[in-house]
Amino acid sequence: MAAWLWMAALLCGTHAAVLPPPWADVKRNPCAALPRGWLMLYWPKDGKCYTIYKKGYPCPDTQELSPGRWGGRTVAECKCPPGTAQLPHTNTCHKLFERGPCRPGEYFAPVEESFNKRGERQGMCVIPQQCADETLIYWPADGKCYYRLTQGPCYPGAILDVGADGLANCTCTPSSPNFWSADSSCYPHYTRGPCEKGQLFLPGSKCGCEPNLPHYHNETASCYELDSIGPCPRGHLFSIAEVAPHGSRAECICKTFHARAFDGVCYRLYTRGPCAQDEMISRGGRCIKVPCARGRLYVPERRRCYRPGTAEPCPVGEVVAFDFEARPAIDGLSHNGVCACGSGACSRREVDGCSMRRGTAPYNGTCHILNTQGPCPEHSWLVRDSTNNIRCKCKPGSAPPDCVEDTSLVLTS
């Protein structure tokens, strides 16, 4: 990353002082003596200099020339560009979070760079996680589920749907029922979309507002998106409070973890809101005195104050932390303390399903690809043995003392 920032600063004419990268030193890189040589790396196989971070020759078509370290020298290496990765024992790069080299219904997921001591960006084929029901689609890039035919994680003008590869895709075609011909974009139904304020994008690719819709607001005679601020005061959402048999109506209700104060506005709990200097909003919208001394956080479940970073009263592996969902610029300072991952708890959660992925297994608390060097010493690789243990063993054709087998840390998956 530092290399990219350095190059961008020079190419864009930035005048800030930027230290040159190691390969700009002629002692480490013979190409540095040439005009604009700081943009080149020496390729020993033909004795020529090639532009750094350029895809293709002398690298394979999908890889780019990158600086690496060998002892104290800078060497040229072929690596996958950011956003792509390669399968073990191959040199073809594929885009991450797409089908790539995988079977139908699988996507190409990144693995940690620690899997390979050469720093290769490696990937593996993964089956998407199941969402709660068929109205939701799993989006691999952030590991979340989104509703079909909504914008979801897509860019404006596209909607989320299942593609021909069986994976979630951001798409928009003229044949889509969500297509708006005026700007050749797609919008979810019952959102504002390309319409004027107070109208919704309705089936049939039209803008309108119908009184029988739950989105209808009587006081303004207009329609608004559900779960948006709509016509409501600050801190509220225009949402359906309860489902009625003869038709539900949206109302202005407080956001989650907010309370309505005496001024009619909803404020995030345990922030100051409209209260006095040493007070905060509590349940019911009451102003109460801040119970904690400076440097302490209030944990509502225990009704006590704790120092950030302490283990009590959190589950094993978690510690008391600041409420990062609070937005200081909007909500003000939050006194709320939450339990967050610590001591590797998050890492453990991430590898819970590792043994379910094809060709991978957990080892020493991290998910690794089998039959690669991974965390093993040189000339050794990670395998599943006959007793279903995951361990480092000598690669075929290697034997001690050239390789080291794992005899002490044998962990089951």
Short mmCIF file of C-alpha atoms in Angstrom, two decimals, residues 97-316:
data_model
loop_
_atom_site.label_atom_id
_atom_site.label_comp_id
_atom_site.label_asym_id
_atom_site.label_seq_id
_atom_site.Cartn_x
_atom_site.Cartn_y
_atom_site.Cartn_z
CA PHE A 97 -16.31 -12.90 -4.99
CA GLU A 98 -17.27 -14.11 -8.47
CA ARG A 99 -17.59 -17.65 -9.80
CA GLY A 100 -14.13 -17.60 -11.42
CA PRO A 101 -12.63 -21.11 -11.57
CA CYS A 102 -15.28 -22.59 -9.27
CA ARG A 103 -18.19 -24.91 -9.88
CA PRO A 104 -21.72 -23.51 -10.48
CA GLY A 105 -23.11 -22.10 -7.26
CA GLU A 106 -19.66 -21.48 -5.71
CA TYR A 107 -17.67 -18.25 -5.52
CA PHE A 108 -13.94 -17.52 -5.39
CA ALA A 109 -13.06 -16.27 -1.89
CA PRO A 110 -9.79 -14.77 -0.60
CA VAL A 111 -7.63 -16.47 1.99
CA GLU A 112 -5.18 -14.80 4.34
CA GLU A 113 -1.80 -13.91 2.84
CA SER A 114 -0.18 -15.74 5.75
CA PHE A 115 -1.19 -18.95 3.97
CA ASN A 116 1.73 -18.41 1.61
CA LYS A 117 5.11 -17.12 2.79
CA ARG A 118 5.85 -15.68 -0.67
CA GLY A 119 2.95 -13.26 -0.23
CA GLU A 120 0.84 -14.69 -3.05
CA ARG A 121 -2.79 -13.67 -3.02
CA GLN A 122 -4.52 -17.03 -2.92
CA GLY A 123 -8.19 -17.93 -3.15
CA MET A 124 -10.47 -20.89 -2.63
CA CYS A 125 -13.88 -22.01 -3.90
CA VAL A 126 -16.61 -21.54 -1.29
CA ILE A 127 -20.32 -22.39 -1.17
CA PRO A 128 -22.36 -19.27 -0.24
CA GLN A 129 -23.95 -19.28 3.18
CA GLN A 130 -27.69 -19.85 3.42
CA CYS A 131 -29.90 -16.86 4.23
CA ALA A 132 -33.06 -17.03 6.33
CA ASP A 133 -35.40 -17.55 3.36
CA GLU A 134 -35.57 -17.33 -0.43
CA THR A 135 -36.40 -13.61 -0.40
CA LEU A 136 -32.81 -12.96 0.71
CA ILE A 137 -29.54 -13.35 -1.21
CA TYR A 138 -26.06 -13.84 0.26
CA TRP A 139 -23.50 -11.20 -0.84
CA PRO A 140 -20.01 -12.75 -0.48
CA ALA A 141 -18.05 -9.49 -0.43
CA ASP A 142 -19.36 -8.49 3.02
CA GLY A 143 -20.89 -11.78 4.20
CA LYS A 144 -24.39 -10.32 4.59
CA CYS A 145 -27.84 -11.21 3.28
CA TYR A 146 -29.89 -8.67 1.30
CA TYR A 147 -33.41 -8.73 -0.08
CA ARG A 148 -33.76 -9.66 -3.76
CA LEU A 149 -34.72 -6.94 -6.24
CA THR A 150 -33.51 -4.18 -3.92
CA GLN A 151 -30.44 -2.00 -4.34
CA GLY A 152 -28.72 -3.87 -1.49
CA PRO A 153 -24.93 -3.47 -1.81
CA CYS A 154 -25.19 -2.50 -5.51
CA TYR A 155 -24.36 0.86 -7.01
CA PRO A 156 -27.29 3.27 -7.63
CA GLY A 157 -29.18 2.30 -10.77
CA ALA A 158 -28.72 -1.46 -10.32
CA ILE A 159 -30.63 -4.07 -8.33
CA LEU A 160 -29.62 -7.30 -6.67
CA ASP A 161 -30.73 -10.61 -8.16
CA VAL A 162 -29.50 -14.16 -8.76
CA GLY A 163 -27.43 -14.45 -11.94
CA ALA A 164 -27.02 -17.33 -14.37
CA ASP A 165 -24.07 -18.53 -12.27
CA GLY A 166 -26.35 -19.00 -9.26
CA LEU A 167 -24.66 -16.17 -7.35
CA ALA A 168 -25.81 -12.71 -6.35
CA ASN A 169 -25.26 -10.13 -9.10
CA CYS A 170 -25.86 -6.42 -9.54
CA THR A 171 -27.82 -6.16 -12.76
CA CYS A 172 -30.03 -3.91 -14.89
CA THR A 173 -31.43 -4.77 -18.32
CA PRO A 174 -34.21 -3.18 -20.42
CA SER A 175 -36.25 -6.37 -19.98
CA SER A 176 -36.27 -5.98 -16.19
CA PRO A 177 -39.60 -4.93 -14.60
CA ASN A 178 -37.53 -2.48 -12.53
CA PHE A 179 -36.14 -0.66 -15.59
CA TRP A 180 -36.66 3.12 -15.97
CA SER A 181 -36.09 4.09 -19.58
CA ALA A 182 -35.54 7.82 -18.91
CA ASP A 183 -32.08 7.16 -17.44
CA SER A 184 -31.57 3.46 -18.37
CA SER A 185 -31.34 2.49 -14.72
CA CYS A 186 -33.16 0.01 -12.46
CA TYR A 187 -34.82 0.84 -9.16
CA PRO A 188 -36.53 -1.29 -6.51
CA HIS A 189 -40.31 -0.97 -6.45
CA TYR A 190 -41.90 1.04 -3.64
CA THR A 191 -38.81 3.22 -3.20
CA ARG A 192 -38.50 6.83 -4.30
CA GLY A 193 -36.21 5.77 -7.15
CA PRO A 194 -36.28 8.37 -9.97
CA CYS A 195 -39.55 9.93 -8.74
CA GLU A 196 -40.31 13.28 -7.14
CA LYS A 197 -40.52 13.64 -3.36
CA GLY A 198 -43.78 12.17 -2.08
CA GLN A 199 -44.02 9.60 -4.88
CA LEU A 200 -42.81 6.01 -5.24
CA PHE A 201 -41.52 3.92 -8.12
CA LEU A 202 -44.37 1.46 -8.67
CA PRO A 203 -44.75 -1.76 -10.70
CA GLY A 204 -45.30 -0.92 -14.33
CA SER A 205 -42.32 1.46 -14.29
CA LYS A 206 -44.33 4.49 -13.20
CA CYS A 207 -44.18 7.10 -10.45
CA GLY A 208 -47.19 7.57 -8.22
CA CYS A 209 -48.81 7.47 -4.79
CA GLU A 210 -51.90 5.47 -3.95
CA PRO A 211 -53.90 6.00 -0.70
CA ASN A 212 -54.31 2.24 -0.20
CA LEU A 213 -50.56 1.71 0.16
CA PRO A 214 -49.06 1.32 3.66
CA HIS A 215 -46.52 3.93 2.52
CA TYR A 216 -49.25 6.62 2.43
CA HIS A 217 -49.02 9.50 4.93
CA ASN A 218 -52.40 11.15 5.60
CA GLU A 219 -51.12 14.51 6.88
CA THR A 220 -49.05 15.21 3.74
CA ALA A 221 -51.11 13.09 1.26
CA SER A 222 -47.82 11.68 -0.01
CA CYS A 223 -46.01 8.31 -0.10
CA TYR A 224 -42.60 7.59 1.39
CA GLU A 225 -40.21 4.64 1.51
CA LEU A 226 -40.67 2.37 4.49
CA ASP A 227 -37.88 2.52 7.08
CA SER A 228 -36.71 5.92 5.81
CA ILE A 229 -37.03 9.23 7.66
CA GLY A 230 -39.93 10.11 5.32
CA PRO A 231 -42.01 12.95 6.77
CA CYS A 232 -40.84 12.27 10.34
CA PRO A 233 -38.87 14.38 12.85
CA ARG A 234 -35.19 13.69 13.52
CA GLY A 235 -34.41 10.35 15.13
CA HIS A 236 -37.55 8.70 13.73
CA LEU A 237 -38.25 6.19 10.96
CA PHE A 238 -41.37 5.93 8.82
CA SER A 239 -42.15 2.28 9.58
CA ILE A 240 -45.04 -0.11 10.08
CA ALA A 241 -45.58 -0.32 13.82
CA GLU A 242 -48.00 -3.27 13.66
CA VAL A 243 -49.64 -5.37 10.96
CA ALA A 244 -53.41 -4.80 10.76
CA PRO A 245 -55.84 -7.25 9.08
CA HIS A 246 -57.53 -4.54 7.00
CA GLY A 247 -54.31 -2.88 5.84
CA SER A 248 -51.29 -1.64 7.74
CA ARG A 249 -50.14 1.96 7.89
CA ALA A 250 -46.65 3.30 8.43
CA GLU A 251 -46.09 5.67 11.33
CA CYS A 252 -43.27 7.81 12.65
CA ILE A 253 -41.57 5.72 15.34
CA CYS A 254 -38.26 6.07 17.14
CA LYS A 255 -35.23 4.36 15.63
CA THR A 256 -33.92 1.25 17.34
CA PHE A 257 -31.98 2.07 20.54
CA HIS A 258 -33.49 5.57 20.59
CA ALA A 259 -35.98 7.18 22.96
CA ARG A 260 -38.37 10.12 22.50
CA ALA A 261 -37.41 13.01 24.77
CA PHE A 262 -39.56 15.86 26.12
CA ASP A 263 -38.99 17.93 22.94
CA GLY A 264 -40.59 15.27 20.69
CA VAL A 265 -37.29 14.25 19.07
CA CYS A 266 -35.84 10.72 19.36
CA TYR A 267 -32.24 10.52 20.61
CA ARG A 268 -29.82 7.61 20.82
CA LEU A 269 -29.82 6.09 24.32
CA TYR A 270 -27.02 7.09 26.69
CA THR A 271 -26.08 10.20 24.69
CA ARG A 272 -26.65 13.73 25.98
CA GLY A 273 -29.56 14.64 23.64
CA PRO A 274 -31.43 17.70 24.98
CA CYS A 275 -30.30 17.04 28.57
CA ALA A 276 -28.03 19.09 30.81
CA GLN A 277 -24.24 19.01 30.58
CA ASP A 278 -23.74 16.10 33.01
CA GLU A 279 -26.84 14.11 31.96
CA MET A 280 -27.79 11.51 29.34
CA ILE A 281 -30.95 10.06 27.76
CA SER A 282 -32.13 6.80 29.33
CA ARG A 283 -35.01 4.41 28.66
CA GLY A 284 -38.32 6.21 28.40
CA GLY A 285 -36.62 9.40 27.20
CA ARG A 286 -35.77 10.56 30.72
CA CYS A 287 -32.71 12.68 31.45
CA ILE A 288 -30.57 11.07 34.14
CA LYS A 289 -27.19 11.97 35.62
CA VAL A 290 -24.24 10.26 33.89
CA PRO A 291 -23.31 7.49 36.38
CA CYS A 292 -19.73 6.98 35.19
CA ALA A 293 -16.53 8.84 35.93
CA ARG A 294 -14.39 10.08 33.04
CA GLY A 295 -12.80 7.17 31.13
CA ARG A 296 -15.54 4.67 32.08
CA LEU A 297 -18.42 3.26 30.01
CA TYR A 298 -21.92 2.40 31.19
CA VAL A 299 -23.08 -1.18 30.57
CA PRO A 300 -26.90 -1.07 30.81
CA GLU A 301 -27.35 -4.82 31.37
CA ARG A 302 -25.31 -4.57 34.59
CA ARG A 303 -26.18 -0.94 35.44
CA ARG A 304 -22.54 -0.41 36.24
CA CYS A 305 -19.53 1.38 34.77
CA TYR A 306 -16.43 -0.36 33.42
CA ARG A 307 -13.10 0.69 32.01
CA PRO A 308 -12.77 0.02 28.23
CA GLY A 309 -10.78 -3.14 27.53
CA THR A 310 -11.79 -5.03 30.66
CA ALA A 311 -13.13 -8.58 30.31
CA GLU A 312 -15.88 -8.28 32.93
CA PRO A 313 -18.86 -8.47 32.32
CA CYS A 314 -18.47 -9.80 28.77
CA PRO A 315 -18.47 -13.40 27.47
CA VAL A 316 -15.14 -15.21 27.24
#
